[in-house]
CSV table of C-alpha atoms in Angstrom, one decimal:
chain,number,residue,atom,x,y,z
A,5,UNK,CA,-29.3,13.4,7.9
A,6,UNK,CA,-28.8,10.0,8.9
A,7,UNK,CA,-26.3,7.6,8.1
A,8,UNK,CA,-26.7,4.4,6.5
A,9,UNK,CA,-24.3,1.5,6.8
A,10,UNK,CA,-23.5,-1.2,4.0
A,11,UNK,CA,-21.4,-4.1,4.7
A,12,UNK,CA,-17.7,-3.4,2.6
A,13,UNK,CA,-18.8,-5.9,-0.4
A,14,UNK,CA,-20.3,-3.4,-2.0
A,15,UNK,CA,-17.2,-1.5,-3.0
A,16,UNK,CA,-13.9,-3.5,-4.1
A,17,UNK,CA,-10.7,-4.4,-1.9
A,18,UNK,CA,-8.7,-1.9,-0.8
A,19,UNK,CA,-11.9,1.1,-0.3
A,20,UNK,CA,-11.5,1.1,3.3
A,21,UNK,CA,-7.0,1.2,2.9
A,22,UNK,CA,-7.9,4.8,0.4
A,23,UNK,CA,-9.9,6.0,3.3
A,24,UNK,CA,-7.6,5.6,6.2
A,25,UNK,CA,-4.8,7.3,4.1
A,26,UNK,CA,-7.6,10.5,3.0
A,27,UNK,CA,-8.4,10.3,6.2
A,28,UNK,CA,-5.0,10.8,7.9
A,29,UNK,CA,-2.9,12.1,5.0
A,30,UNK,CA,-2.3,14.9,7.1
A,31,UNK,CA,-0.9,13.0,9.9
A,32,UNK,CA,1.3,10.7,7.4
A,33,UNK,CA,2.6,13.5,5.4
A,34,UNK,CA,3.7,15.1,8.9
A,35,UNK,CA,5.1,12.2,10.4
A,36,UNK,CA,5.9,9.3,7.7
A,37,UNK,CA,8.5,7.5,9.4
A,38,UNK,CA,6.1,7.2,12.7
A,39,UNK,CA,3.2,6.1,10.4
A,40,UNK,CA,4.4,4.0,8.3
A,41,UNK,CA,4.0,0.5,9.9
A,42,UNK,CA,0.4,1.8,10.7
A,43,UNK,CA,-0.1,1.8,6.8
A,44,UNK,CA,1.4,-1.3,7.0
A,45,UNK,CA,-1.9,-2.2,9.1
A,46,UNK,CA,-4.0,-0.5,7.4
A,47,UNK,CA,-3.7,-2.3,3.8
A,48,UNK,CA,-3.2,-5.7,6.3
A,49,UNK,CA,-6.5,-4.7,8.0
A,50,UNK,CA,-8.2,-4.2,4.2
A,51,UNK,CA,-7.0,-7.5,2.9
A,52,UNK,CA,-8.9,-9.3,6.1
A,53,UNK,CA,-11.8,-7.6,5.4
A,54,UNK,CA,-12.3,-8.3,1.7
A,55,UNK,CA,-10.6,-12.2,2.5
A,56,UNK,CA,-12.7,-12.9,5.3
A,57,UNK,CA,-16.0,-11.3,4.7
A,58,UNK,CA,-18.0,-13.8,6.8
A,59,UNK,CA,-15.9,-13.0,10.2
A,60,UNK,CA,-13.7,-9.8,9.7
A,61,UNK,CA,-16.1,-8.3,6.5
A,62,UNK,CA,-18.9,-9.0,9.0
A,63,UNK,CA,-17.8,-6.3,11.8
A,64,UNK,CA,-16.6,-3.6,9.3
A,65,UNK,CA,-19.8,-1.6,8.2
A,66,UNK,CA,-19.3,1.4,5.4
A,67,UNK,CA,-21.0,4.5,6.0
A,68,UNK,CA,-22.7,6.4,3.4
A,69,UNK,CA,-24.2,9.6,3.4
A,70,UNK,CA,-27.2,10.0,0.5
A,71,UNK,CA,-25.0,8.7,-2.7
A,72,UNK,CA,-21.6,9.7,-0.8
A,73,UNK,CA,-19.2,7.4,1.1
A,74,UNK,CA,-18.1,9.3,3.8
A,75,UNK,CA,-16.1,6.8,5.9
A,76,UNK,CA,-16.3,3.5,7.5
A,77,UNK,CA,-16.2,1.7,11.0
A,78,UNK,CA,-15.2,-1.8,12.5
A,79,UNK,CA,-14.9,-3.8,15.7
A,80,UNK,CA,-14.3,-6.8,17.0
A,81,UNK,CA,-16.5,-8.8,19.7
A,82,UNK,CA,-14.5,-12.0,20.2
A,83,UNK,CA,-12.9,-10.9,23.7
A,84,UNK,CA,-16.7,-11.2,24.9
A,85,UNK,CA,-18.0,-9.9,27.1
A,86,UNK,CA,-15.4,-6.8,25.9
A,87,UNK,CA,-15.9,-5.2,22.4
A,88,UNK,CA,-13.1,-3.8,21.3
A,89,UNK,CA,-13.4,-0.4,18.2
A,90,UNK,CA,-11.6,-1.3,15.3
A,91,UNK,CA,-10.8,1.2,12.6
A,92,UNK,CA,-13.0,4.0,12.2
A,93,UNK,CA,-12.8,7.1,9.8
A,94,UNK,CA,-14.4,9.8,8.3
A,95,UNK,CA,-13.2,11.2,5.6
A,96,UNK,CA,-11.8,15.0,6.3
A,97,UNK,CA,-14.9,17.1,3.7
A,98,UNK,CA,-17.6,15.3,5.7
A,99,UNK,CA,-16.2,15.8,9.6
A,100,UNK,CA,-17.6,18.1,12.0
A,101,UNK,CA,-21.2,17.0,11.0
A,102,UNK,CA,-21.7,14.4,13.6
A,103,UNK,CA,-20.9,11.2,11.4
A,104,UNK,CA,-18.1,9.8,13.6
A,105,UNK,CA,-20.7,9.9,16.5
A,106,UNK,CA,-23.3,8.5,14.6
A,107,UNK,CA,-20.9,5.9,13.6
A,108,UNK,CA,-19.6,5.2,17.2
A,109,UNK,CA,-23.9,5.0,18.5
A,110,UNK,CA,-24.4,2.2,15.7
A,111,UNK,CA,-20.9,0.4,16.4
A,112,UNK,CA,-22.2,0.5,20.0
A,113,UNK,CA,-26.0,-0.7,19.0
A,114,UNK,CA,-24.3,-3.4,17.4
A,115,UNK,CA,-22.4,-4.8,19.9
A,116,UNK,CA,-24.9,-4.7,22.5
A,117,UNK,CA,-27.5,-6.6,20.2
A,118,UNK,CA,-24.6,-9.5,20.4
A,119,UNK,CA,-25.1,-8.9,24.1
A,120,UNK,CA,-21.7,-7.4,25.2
A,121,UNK,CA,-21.0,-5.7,28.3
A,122,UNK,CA,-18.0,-3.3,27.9
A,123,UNK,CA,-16.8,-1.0,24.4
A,124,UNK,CA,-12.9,-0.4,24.8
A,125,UNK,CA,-11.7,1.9,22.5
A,126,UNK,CA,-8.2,4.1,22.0
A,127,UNK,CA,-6.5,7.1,20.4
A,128,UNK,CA,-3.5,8.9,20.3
A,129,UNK,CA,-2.8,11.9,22.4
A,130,UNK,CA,-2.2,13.9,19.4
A,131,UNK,CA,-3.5,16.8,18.6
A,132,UNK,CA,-4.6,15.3,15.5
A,133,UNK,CA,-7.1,13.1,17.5
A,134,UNK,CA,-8.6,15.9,20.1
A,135,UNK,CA,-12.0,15.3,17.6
A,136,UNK,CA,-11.6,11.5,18.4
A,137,UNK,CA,-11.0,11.8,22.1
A,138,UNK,CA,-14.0,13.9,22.3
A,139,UNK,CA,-16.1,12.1,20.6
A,140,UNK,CA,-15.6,9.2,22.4
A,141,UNK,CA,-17.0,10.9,25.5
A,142,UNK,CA,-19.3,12.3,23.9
A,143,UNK,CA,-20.5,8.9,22.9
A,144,UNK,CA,-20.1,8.0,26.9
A,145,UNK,CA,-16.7,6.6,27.0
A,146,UNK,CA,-14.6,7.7,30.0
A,147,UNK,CA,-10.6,7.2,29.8
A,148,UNK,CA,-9.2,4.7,31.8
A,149,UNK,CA,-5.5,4.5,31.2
A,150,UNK,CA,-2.7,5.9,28.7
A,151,UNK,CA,-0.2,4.2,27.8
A,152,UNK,CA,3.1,4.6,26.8
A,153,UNK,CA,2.7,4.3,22.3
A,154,UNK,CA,5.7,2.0,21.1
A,155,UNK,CA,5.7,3.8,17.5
A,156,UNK,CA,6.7,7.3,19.2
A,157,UNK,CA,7.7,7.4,22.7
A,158,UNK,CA,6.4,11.1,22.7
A,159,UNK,CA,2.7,9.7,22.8
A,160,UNK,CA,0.8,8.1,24.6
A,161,UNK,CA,-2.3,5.9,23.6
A,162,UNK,CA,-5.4,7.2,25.2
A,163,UNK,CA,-7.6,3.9,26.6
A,164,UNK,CA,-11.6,4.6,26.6
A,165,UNK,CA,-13.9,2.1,28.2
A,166,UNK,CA,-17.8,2.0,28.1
A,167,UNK,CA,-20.4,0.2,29.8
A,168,UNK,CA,-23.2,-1.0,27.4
A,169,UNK,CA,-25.3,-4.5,28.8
């Protein structure tokens, strides 16, 4: 079944904060001291959203499934003719059913109907992101650096780029 994709005023501030932390609990509970400025980010990131729903609101799309919520995506266009992914999620009792790929076509439809060229996107090189990394090239994306990750100098940050004009 197909996705469908509301923009985030249809559910109240701090939905898409609850969905990053369902969505990596797993991750935060494992690491909490390397995650916790990133939950700083998230709950920053969920503010904008709901504060500026005509710019930030207006490149963060939820995803539902029937009746269900199942996760959300967001990007951000203003380094045109680069798009960069935002925050993306699904949430962990709807994964391995294609959403995050149906998720990454749209984010991509998206940006190309505001005529950008390039997608960047990145991930961790944990093991917790393997789904990620291959859905990204799945979705086309090829890698085209790491980096070392300033949180944990024990990862690196995977960087995907995609040509889509």
């Amino acid at each position: 079944m197909e996705l469908r994709y509301t923009h985030p005023s249809e559910c109240e501030a701090g939905t898409l904060l609850r969905l990053l932390e369902r969505s990596y609990a797993p991750l935060v509970e494992s690491e909490p001291e390397i995650w916790a400025q990133e939950q700083k980010n998230w709950k920053a990131s969920d503010r904008a959203v709901f504060e500026d729903p005509e710019t930030v609101g207006a490149c963060t799309f939820l995803s539902w499934h029937g009746k269900d919520l199942v996760g959300f995506f967001s990007f951000d266009p203003r380094p045109q003719p680069i798009g960069l992914v935002g925050h993306n999620c699904i949430l962990p009792s709807f994964r391995r059913r294609g959403f995050g790929t149906q998720q990454i076509l749209e984010l991509l439809r998206r940006l190309r109907s505001m005529e950008i060229r390039e997608a960047r996107a990145s991930t961790l090189d944990h093991p917790f992101f393997v789904p990620a990394q291959r859905m990204y090239v799945r979705c086309g994306f090829r890698e085209v650096r790491r980096n070392s990750w300033d949180r944990d100098d024990r990862r690196n940050l995977i960087c995907y780029a995609k040509t889509i004009g």
